[in-house]
Amino acid sequence: MAPSLPEAYRQVGIYTGRILKGAKPADLPVLQPTKFEMVINLRAAKALGLALPPALLDRADKGD
């Protein structure tokens, strides 16, 4: 599991906007990621002989 990169970039943009508007970086709160992504390499899983539950595969977004 890893934090969602698009969400992290969005947070960076919000922080940058606040700093450009005059906020002190030391006064900004530290944020923790709230959205995570899980990536499974199906080719590697098959090569290792791992069986993935069909329910997990049904919920997965198909990437390139």
JSON list of N, CA and C in Angstrom, two decimals:
[
{"chain": "A", "resi": 1, "resn": "MET", "atom": "N", "xyz": [0.85, -1.16, 0.00]},
{"chain": "A", "resi": 1, "resn": "MET", "atom": "CA", "xyz": [0.00, 0.00, 0.00]},
{"chain": "A", "resi": 1, "resn": "MET", "atom": "C", "xyz": [0.91, 1.24, 0.00]},
{"chain": "A", "resi": 2, "resn": "ALA", "atom": "N", "xyz": [0.51, 2.18, -0.79]},
{"chain": "A", "resi": 2, "resn": "ALA", "atom": "CA", "xyz": [1.27, 3.43, -0.90]},
{"chain": "A", "resi": 2, "resn": "ALA", "atom": "C", "xyz": [0.30, 4.60, -1.03]},
{"chain": "A", "resi": 3, "resn": "PRO", "atom": "N", "xyz": [0.74, 5.77, -0.59]},
{"chain": "A", "resi": 3, "resn": "PRO", "atom": "CA", "xyz": [-0.13, 6.95, -0.75]},
{"chain": "A", "resi": 3, "resn": "PRO", "atom": "C", "xyz": [-0.40, 7.22, -2.23]},
{"chain": "A", "resi": 4, "resn": "SER", "atom": "N", "xyz": [-1.56, 7.74, -2.52]},
{"chain": "A", "resi": 4, "resn": "SER", "atom": "CA", "xyz": [-1.94, 8.08, -3.88]},
{"chain": "A", "resi": 4, "resn": "SER", "atom": "C", "xyz": [-1.12, 9.29, -4.34]},
{"chain": "A", "resi": 5, "resn": "LEU", "atom": "N", "xyz": [-0.38, 9.13, -5.43]},
{"chain": "A", "resi": 5, "resn": "LEU", "atom": "CA", "xyz": [0.44, 10.24, -5.93]},
{"chain": "A", "resi": 5, "resn": "LEU", "atom": "C", "xyz": [-0.40, 11.44, -6.39]},
{"chain": "A", "resi": 6, "resn": "PRO", "atom": "N", "xyz": [-1.50, 11.24, -7.11]},
{"chain": "A", "resi": 6, "resn": "PRO", "atom": "CA", "xyz": [-2.30, 12.42, -7.48]},
{"chain": "A", "resi": 6, "resn": "PRO", "atom": "C", "xyz": [-2.80, 13.19, -6.25]},
{"chain": "A", "resi": 7, "resn": "GLU", "atom": "N", "xyz": [-3.17, 12.47, -5.20]},
{"chain": "A", "resi": 7, "resn": "GLU", "atom": "CA", "xyz": [-3.62, 13.14, -3.98]},
{"chain": "A", "resi": 7, "resn": "GLU", "atom": "C", "xyz": [-2.47, 13.90, -3.33]},
{"chain": "A", "resi": 8, "resn": "ALA", "atom": "N", "xyz": [-1.28, 13.32, -3.33]},
{"chain": "A", "resi": 8, "resn": "ALA", "atom": "CA", "xyz": [-0.11, 13.99, -2.76]},
{"chain": "A", "resi": 8, "resn": "ALA", "atom": "C", "xyz": [0.22, 15.26, -3.54]},
{"chain": "A", "resi": 9, "resn": "TYR", "atom": "N", "xyz": [0.14, 15.19, -4.86]},
{"chain": "A", "resi": 9, "resn": "TYR", "atom": "CA", "xyz": [0.40, 16.38, -5.69]},
{"chain": "A", "resi": 9, "resn": "TYR", "atom": "C", "xyz": [-0.63, 17.47, -5.42]},
{"chain": "A", "resi": 10, "resn": "ARG", "atom": "N", "xyz": [-1.87, 17.07, -5.20]},
{"chain": "A", "resi": 10, "resn": "ARG", "atom": "CA", "xyz": [-2.92, 18.04, -4.88]},
{"chain": "A", "resi": 10, "resn": "ARG", "atom": "C", "xyz": [-2.60, 18.75, -3.57]},
{"chain": "A", "resi": 11, "resn": "GLN", "atom": "N", "xyz": [-2.15, 17.99, -2.58]},
{"chain": "A", "resi": 11, "resn": "GLN", "atom": "CA", "xyz": [-1.80, 18.58, -1.28]},
{"chain": "A", "resi": 11, "resn": "GLN", "atom": "C", "xyz": [-0.62, 19.54, -1.42]},
{"chain": "A", "resi": 12, "resn": "VAL", "atom": "N", "xyz": [0.35, 19.18, -2.24]},
{"chain": "A", "resi": 12, "resn": "VAL", "atom": "CA", "xyz": [1.50, 20.08, -2.48]},
{"chain": "A", "resi": 12, "resn": "VAL", "atom": "C", "xyz": [1.01, 21.39, -3.09]},
{"chain": "A", "resi": 13, "resn": "GLY", "atom": "N", "xyz": [0.08, 21.31, -4.01]},
{"chain": "A", "resi": 13, "resn": "GLY", "atom": "CA", "xyz": [-0.48, 22.51, -4.63]},
{"chain": "A", "resi": 13, "resn": "GLY", "atom": "C", "xyz": [-1.19, 23.39, -3.61]},
{"chain": "A", "resi": 14, "resn": "ILE", "atom": "N", "xyz": [-1.93, 22.77, -2.71]},
{"chain": "A", "resi": 14, "resn": "ILE", "atom": "CA", "xyz": [-2.62, 23.53, -1.67]},
{"chain": "A", "resi": 14, "resn": "ILE", "atom": "C", "xyz": [-1.61, 24.23, -0.76]},
{"chain": "A", "resi": 15, "resn": "TYR", "atom": "N", "xyz": [-0.58, 23.51, -0.34]},
{"chain": "A", "resi": 15, "resn": "TYR", "atom": "CA", "xyz": [0.46, 24.10, 0.51]},
{"chain": "A", "resi": 15, "resn": "TYR", "atom": "C", "xyz": [1.15, 25.26, -0.21]},
{"chain": "A", "resi": 16, "resn": "THR", "atom": "N", "xyz": [1.48, 25.05, -1.49]},
{"chain": "A", "resi": 16, "resn": "THR", "atom": "CA", "xyz": [2.15, 26.10, -2.27]},
{"chain": "A", "resi": 16, "resn": "THR", "atom": "C", "xyz": [1.28, 27.34, -2.35]},
{"chain": "A", "resi": 17, "resn": "GLY", "atom": "N", "xyz": [-0.01, 27.15, -2.59]},
{"chain": "A", "resi": 17, "resn": "GLY", "atom": "CA", "xyz": [-0.94, 28.28, -2.65]},
{"chain": "A", "resi": 17, "resn": "GLY", "atom": "C", "xyz": [-0.98, 29.03, -1.34]},
{"chain": "A", "resi": 18, "resn": "ARG", "atom": "N", "xyz": [-1.00, 28.33, -0.23]},
{"chain": "A", "resi": 18, "resn": "ARG", "atom": "CA", "xyz": [-1.02, 28.98, 1.08]},
{"chain": "A", "resi": 18, "resn": "ARG", "atom": "C", "xyz": [0.25, 29.78, 1.33]},
{"chain": "A", "resi": 19, "resn": "ILE", "atom": "N", "xyz": [1.39, 29.21, 0.95]},
{"chain": "A", "resi": 19, "resn": "ILE", "atom": "CA", "xyz": [2.67, 29.91, 1.14]},
{"chain": "A", "resi": 19, "resn": "ILE", "atom": "C", "xyz": [2.73, 31.15, 0.26]},
{"chain": "A", "resi": 20, "resn": "LEU", "atom": "N", "xyz": [2.28, 31.04, -0.98]},
{"chain": "A", "resi": 20, "resn": "LEU", "atom": "CA", "xyz": [2.29, 32.19, -1.89]},
{"chain": "A", "resi": 20, "resn": "LEU", "atom": "C", "xyz": [1.34, 33.29, -1.41]},
{"chain": "A", "resi": 21, "resn": "LYS", "atom": "N", "xyz": [0.33, 32.92, -0.64]},
{"chain": "A", "resi": 21, "resn": "LYS", "atom": "CA", "xyz": [-0.59, 33.91, -0.09]},
{"chain": "A", "resi": 21, "resn": "LYS", "atom": "C", "xyz": [-0.09, 34.52, 1.21]},
{"chain": "A", "resi": 22, "resn": "GLY", "atom": "N", "xyz": [1.09, 34.08, 1.67]},
{"chain": "A", "resi": 22, "resn": "GLY", "atom": "CA", "xyz": [1.71, 34.70, 2.83]},
{"chain": "A", "resi": 22, "resn": "GLY", "atom": "C", "xyz": [1.77, 33.86, 4.09]},
{"chain": "A", "resi": 23, "resn": "ALA", "atom": "N", "xyz": [1.28, 32.63, 4.06]},
{"chain": "A", "resi": 23, "resn": "ALA", "atom": "CA", "xyz": [1.35, 31.78, 5.25]},
{"chain": "A", "resi": 23, "resn": "ALA", "atom": "C", "xyz": [2.79, 31.35, 5.50]},
{"chain": "A", "resi": 24, "resn": "LYS", "atom": "N", "xyz": [3.15, 31.26, 6.76]},
{"chain": "A", "resi": 24, "resn": "LYS", "atom": "CA", "xyz": [4.49, 30.78, 7.12]},
{"chain": "A", "resi": 24, "resn": "LYS", "atom": "C", "xyz": [4.49, 29.26, 7.06]},
{"chain": "A", "resi": 25, "resn": "PRO", "atom": "N", "xyz": [5.48, 28.68, 6.41]},
{"chain": "A", "resi": 25, "resn": "PRO", "atom": "CA", "xyz": [5.53, 27.22, 6.31]},
{"chain": "A", "resi": 25, "resn": "PRO", "atom": "C", "xyz": [5.51, 26.53, 7.68]},
{"chain": "A", "resi": 26, "resn": "ALA", "atom": "N", "xyz": [6.13, 27.14, 8.68]},
{"chain": "A", "resi": 26, "resn": "ALA", "atom": "CA", "xyz": [6.16, 26.54, 10.01]},
{"chain": "A", "resi": 26, "resn": "ALA", "atom": "C", "xyz": [4.77, 26.50, 10.64]},
{"chain": "A", "resi": 27, "resn": "ASP", "atom": "N", "xyz": [3.86, 27.34, 10.19]},
{"chain": "A", "resi": 27, "resn": "ASP", "atom": "CA", "xyz": [2.52, 27.39, 10.76]},
{"chain": "A", "resi": 27, "resn": "ASP", "atom": "C", "xyz": [1.54, 26.43, 10.07]},
{"chain": "A", "resi": 28, "resn": "LEU", "atom": "N", "xyz": [1.95, 25.85, 8.96]},
{"chain": "A", "resi": 28, "resn": "LEU", "atom": "CA", "xyz": [1.07, 24.94, 8.23]},
{"chain": "A", "resi": 28, "resn": "LEU", "atom": "C", "xyz": [1.05, 23.57, 8.92]},
{"chain": "A", "resi": 29, "resn": "PRO", "atom": "N", "xyz": [-0.09, 22.93, 8.98]},
{"chain": "A", "resi": 29, "resn": "PRO", "atom": "CA", "xyz": [-0.16, 21.62, 9.64]},
{"chain": "A", "resi": 29, "resn": "PRO", "atom": "C", "xyz": [0.53, 20.54, 8.80]},
{"chain": "A", "resi": 30, "resn": "VAL", "atom": "N", "xyz": [1.01, 19.53, 9.50]},
{"chain": "A", "resi": 30, "resn": "VAL", "atom": "CA", "xyz": [1.58, 18.37, 8.83]},
{"chain": "A", "resi": 30, "resn": "VAL", "atom": "C", "xyz": [0.42, 17.45, 8.50]},
{"chain": "A", "resi": 31, "resn": "LEU", "atom": "N", "xyz": [0.29, 17.10, 7.23]},
{"chain": "A", "resi": 31, "resn": "LEU", "atom": "CA", "xyz": [-0.82, 16.25, 6.80]},
{"chain": "A", "resi": 31, "resn": "LEU", "atom": "C", "xyz": [-0.32, 14.83, 6.55]},
{"chain": "A", "resi": 32, "resn": "GLN", "atom": "N", "xyz": [-1.17, 13.90, 6.87]},
{"chain": "A", "resi": 32, "resn": "GLN", "atom": "CA", "xyz": [-0.88, 12.50, 6.57]},
{"chain": "A", "resi": 32, "resn": "GLN", "atom": "C", "xyz": [-1.78, 12.07, 5.43]},
{"chain": "A", "resi": 33, "resn": "PRO", "atom": "N", "xyz": [-1.31, 11.17, 4.59]},
{"chain": "A", "resi": 33, "resn": "PRO", "atom": "CA", "xyz": [-2.14, 10.73, 3.47]},
{"chain": "A", "resi": 33, "resn": "PRO", "atom": "C", "xyz": [-3.42, 10.06, 3.97]},
{"chain": "A", "resi": 34, "resn": "THR", "atom": "N", "xyz": [-4.49, 10.28, 3.24]},
{"chain": "A", "resi": 34, "resn": "THR", "atom": "CA", "xyz": [-5.77, 9.67, 3.59]},
{"chain": "A", "resi": 34, "resn": "THR", "atom": "C", "xyz": [-6.25, 8.71, 2.50]},
{"chain": "A", "resi": 35, "resn": "LYS", "atom": "N", "xyz": [-5.62, 8.76, 1.35]},
{"chain": "A", "resi": 35, "resn": "LYS", "atom": "CA", "xyz": [-6.01, 7.89, 0.24]},
{"chain": "A", "resi": 35, "resn": "LYS", "atom": "C", "xyz": [-4.79, 7.05, -0.15]},
{"chain": "A", "resi": 36, "resn": "PHE", "atom": "N", "xyz": [-4.99, 5.75, -0.24]},
{"chain": "A", "resi": 36, "resn": "PHE", "atom": "CA", "xyz": [-3.88, 4.85, -0.55]},
{"chain": "A", "resi": 36, "resn": "PHE", "atom": "C", "xyz": [-4.23, 4.00, -1.77]},
{"chain": "A", "resi": 37, "resn": "GLU", "atom": "N", "xyz": [-3.19, 3.54, -2.44]},
{"chain": "A", "resi": 37, "resn": "GLU", "atom": "CA", "xyz": [-3.35, 2.67, -3.59]},
{"chain": "A", "resi": 37, "resn": "GLU", "atom": "C", "xyz": [-2.58, 1.38, -3.34]},
{"chain": "A", "resi": 38, "resn": "MET", "atom": "N", "xyz": [-3.13, 0.29, -3.79]},
{"chain": "A", "resi": 38, "resn": "MET", "atom": "CA", "xyz": [-2.43, -0.99, -3.71]},
{"chain": "A", "resi": 38, "resn": "MET", "atom": "C", "xyz": [-2.16, -1.44, -5.14]},
{"chain": "A", "resi": 39, "resn": "VAL", "atom": "N", "xyz": [-0.92, -1.77, -5.42]},
{"chain": "A", "resi": 39, "resn": "VAL", "atom": "CA", "xyz": [-0.52, -2.17, -6.76]},
{"chain": "A", "resi": 39, "resn": "VAL", "atom": "C", "xyz": [-0.08, -3.63, -6.72]},
{"chain": "A", "resi": 40, "resn": "ILE", "atom": "N", "xyz": [-0.63, -4.41, -7.63]},
{"chain": "A", "resi": 40, "resn": "ILE", "atom": "CA", "xyz": [-0.28, -5.83, -7.73]},
{"chain": "A", "resi": 40, "resn": "ILE", "atom": "C", "xyz": [0.21, -6.09, -9.15]},
{"chain": "A", "resi": 41, "resn": "ASN", "atom": "N", "xyz": [1.38, -6.64, -9.26]},
{"chain": "A", "resi": 41, "resn": "ASN", "atom": "CA", "xyz": [1.93, -7.02, -10.56]},
{"chain": "A", "resi": 41, "resn": "ASN", "atom": "C", "xyz": [1.46, -8.45, -10.84]},
{"chain": "A", "resi": 42, "resn": "LEU", "atom": "N", "xyz": [0.46, -8.56, -11.72]},
{"chain": "A", "resi": 42, "resn": "LEU", "atom": "CA", "xyz": [-0.12, -9.88, -11.99]},
{"chain": "A", "resi": 42, "resn": "LEU", "atom": "C", "xyz": [0.88, -10.83, -12.63]},
{"chain": "A", "resi": 43, "resn": "ARG", "atom": "N", "xyz": [1.71, -10.31, -13.50]},
{"chain": "A", "resi": 43, "resn": "ARG", "atom": "CA", "xyz": [2.70, -11.17, -14.16]},
{"chain": "A", "resi": 43, "resn": "ARG", "atom": "C", "xyz": [3.67, -11.76, -13.13]},
{"chain": "A", "resi": 44, "resn": "ALA", "atom": "N", "xyz": [4.13, -10.92, -12.19]},
{"chain": "A", "resi": 44, "resn": "ALA", "atom": "CA", "xyz": [5.03, -11.40, -11.15]},
{"chain": "A", "resi": 44, "resn": "ALA", "atom": "C", "xyz": [4.31, -12.37, -10.20]},
{"chain": "A", "resi": 45, "resn": "ALA", "atom": "N", "xyz": [3.06, -12.07, -9.87]},
{"chain": "A", "resi": 45, "resn": "ALA", "atom": "CA", "xyz": [2.30, -12.96, -8.99]},
{"chain": "A", "resi": 45, "resn": "ALA", "atom": "C", "xyz": [2.14, -14.34, -9.62]},
{"chain": "A", "resi": 46, "resn": "LYS", "atom": "N", "xyz": [1.83, -14.37, -10.92]},
{"chain": "A", "resi": 46, "resn": "LYS", "atom": "CA", "xyz": [1.69, -15.65, -11.60]},
{"chain": "A", "resi": 46, "resn": "LYS", "atom": "C", "xyz": [3.02, -16.39, -11.66]},
{"chain": "A", "resi": 47, "resn": "ALA", "atom": "N", "xyz": [4.12, -15.67, -11.90]},
{"chain": "A", "resi": 47, "resn": "ALA", "atom": "CA", "xyz": [5.44, -16.29, -11.96]},
{"chain": "A", "resi": 47, "resn": "ALA", "atom": "C", "xyz": [5.83, -16.90, -10.61]},
{"chain": "A", "resi": 48, "resn": "LEU", "atom": "N", "xyz": [5.35, -16.29, -9.53]},
{"chain": "A", "resi": 48, "resn": "LEU", "atom": "CA", "xyz": [5.64, -16.80, -8.19]},
{"chain": "A", "resi": 48, "resn": "LEU", "atom": "C", "xyz": [4.64, -17.87, -7.75]},
{"chain": "A", "resi": 49, "resn": "GLY", "atom": "N", "xyz": [3.63, -18.10, -8.55]},
{"chain": "A", "resi": 49, "resn": "GLY", "atom": "CA", "xyz": [2.63, -19.10, -8.23]},
{"chain": "A", "resi": 49, "resn": "GLY", "atom": "C", "xyz": [1.63, -18.63, -7.18]},
{"chain": "A", "resi": 50, "resn": "LEU", "atom": "N", "xyz": [1.45, -17.33, -7.06]},
{"chain": "A", "resi": 50, "resn": "LEU", "atom": "CA", "xyz": [0.50, -16.78, -6.10]},
{"chain": "A", "resi": 50, "resn": "LEU", "atom": "C", "xyz": [-0.89, -16.73, -6.70]},
{"chain": "A", "resi": 51, "resn": "ALA", "atom": "N", "xyz": [-1.86, -17.15, -5.92]},
{"chain": "A", "resi": 51, "resn": "ALA", "atom": "CA", "xyz": [-3.26, -17.09, -6.36]},
{"chain": "A", "resi": 51, "resn": "ALA", "atom": "C", "xyz": [-3.92, -15.90, -5.68]},
{"chain": "A", "resi": 52, "resn": "LEU", "atom": "N", "xyz": [-4.51, -15.03, -6.47]},
{"chain": "A", "resi": 52, "resn": "LEU", "atom": "CA", "xyz": [-5.19, -13.86, -5.93]},
{"chain": "A", "resi": 52, "resn": "LEU", "atom": "C", "xyz": [-6.69, -14.13, -5.91]},
{"chain": "A", "resi": 53, "resn": "PRO", "atom": "N", "xyz": [-7.36, -13.75, -4.83]},
{"chain": "A", "resi": 53, "resn": "PRO", "atom": "CA", "xyz": [-8.80, -13.99, -4.75]},
{"chain": "A", "resi": 53, "resn": "PRO", "atom": "C", "xyz": [-9.54, -13.26, -5.87]},
{"chain": "A", "resi": 54, "resn": "PRO", "atom": "N", "xyz": [-10.53, -13.90, -6.45]},
{"chain": "A", "resi": 54, "resn": "PRO", "atom": "CA", "xyz": [-11.30, -13.25, -7.52]},
{"chain": "A", "resi": 54, "resn": "PRO", "atom": "C", "xyz": [-11.94, -11.93, -7.08]},
{"chain": "A", "resi": 55, "resn": "ALA", "atom": "N", "xyz": [-12.36, -11.84, -5.82]},
{"chain": "A", "resi": 55, "resn": "ALA", "atom": "CA", "xyz": [-12.97, -10.59, -5.34]},
{"chain": "A", "resi": 55, "resn": "ALA", "atom": "C", "xyz": [-11.98, -9.43, -5.41]},
{"chain": "A", "resi": 56, "resn": "LEU", "atom": "N", "xyz": [-10.71, -9.71, -5.14]},
{"chain": "A", "resi": 56, "resn": "LEU", "atom": "CA", "xyz": [-9.68, -8.68, -5.22]},
{"chain": "A", "resi": 56, "resn": "LEU", "atom": "C", "xyz": [-9.46, -8.26, -6.68]},
{"chain": "A", "resi": 57, "resn": "LEU", "atom": "N", "xyz": [-9.43, -9.22, -7.56]},
{"chain": "A", "resi": 57, "resn": "LEU", "atom": "CA", "xyz": [-9.22, -8.92, -8.98]},
{"chain": "A", "resi": 57, "resn": "LEU", "atom": "C", "xyz": [-10.41, -8.16, -9.57]},
{"chain": "A", "resi": 58, "resn": "ASP", "atom": "N", "xyz": [-11.63, -8.46, -9.09]},
{"chain": "A", "resi": 58, "resn": "ASP", "atom": "CA", "xyz": [-12.83, -7.78, -9.59]},
{"chain": "A", "resi": 58, "resn": "ASP", "atom": "C", "xyz": [-12.82, -6.31, -9.19]},
{"chain": "A", "resi": 59, "resn": "ARG", "atom": "N", "xyz": [-12.26, -5.98, -8.04]},
{"chain": "A", "resi": 59, "resn": "ARG", "atom": "CA", "xyz": [-12.25, -4.59, -7.54]},
{"chain": "A", "resi": 59, "resn": "ARG", "atom": "C", "xyz": [-11.10, -3.78, -8.13]},
{"chain": "A", "resi": 60, "resn": "ALA", "atom": "N", "xyz": [-10.17, -4.43, -8.78]},
{"chain": "A", "resi": 60, "resn": "ALA", "atom": "CA", "xyz": [-8.96, -3.76, -9.26]},
{"chain": "A", "resi": 60, "resn": "ALA", "atom": "C", "xyz": [-9.25, -2.91, -10.50]},
{"chain": "A", "resi": 61, "resn": "ASP", "atom": "N", "xyz": [-8.56, -1.78, -10.58]},
{"chain": "A", "resi": 61, "resn": "ASP", "atom": "CA", "xyz": [-8.56, -0.97, -11.79]},
{"chain": "A", "resi": 61, "resn": "ASP", "atom": "C", "xyz": [-7.49, -1.55, -12.69]},
{"chain": "A", "resi": 62, "resn": "LYS", "atom": "N", "xyz": [-7.79, -1.66, -13.92]},
{"chain": "A", "resi": 62, "resn": "LYS", "atom": "CA", "xyz": [-6.81, -2.21, -14.86]},
{"chain": "A", "resi": 62, "resn": "LYS", "atom": "C", "xyz": [-5.92, -1.08, -15.36]},
{"chain": "A", "resi": 63, "resn": "GLY", "atom": "N", "xyz": [-4.63, -1.18, -15.09]},
{"chain": "A", "resi": 63, "resn": "GLY", "atom": "CA", "xyz": [-3.67, -0.19, -15.56]},
{"chain": "A", "resi": 63, "resn": "GLY", "atom": "C", "xyz": [-2.99, -0.68, -16.81]},
{"chain": "A", "resi": 64, "resn": "ASP", "atom": "N", "xyz": [-2.12, 0.15, -17.33]},
{"chain": "A", "resi": 64, "resn": "ASP", "atom": "CA", "xyz": [-1.39, -0.24, -18.56]},
{"chain": "A", "resi": 64, "resn": "ASP", "atom": "C", "xyz": [-0.20, -1.10, -18.25]}
]
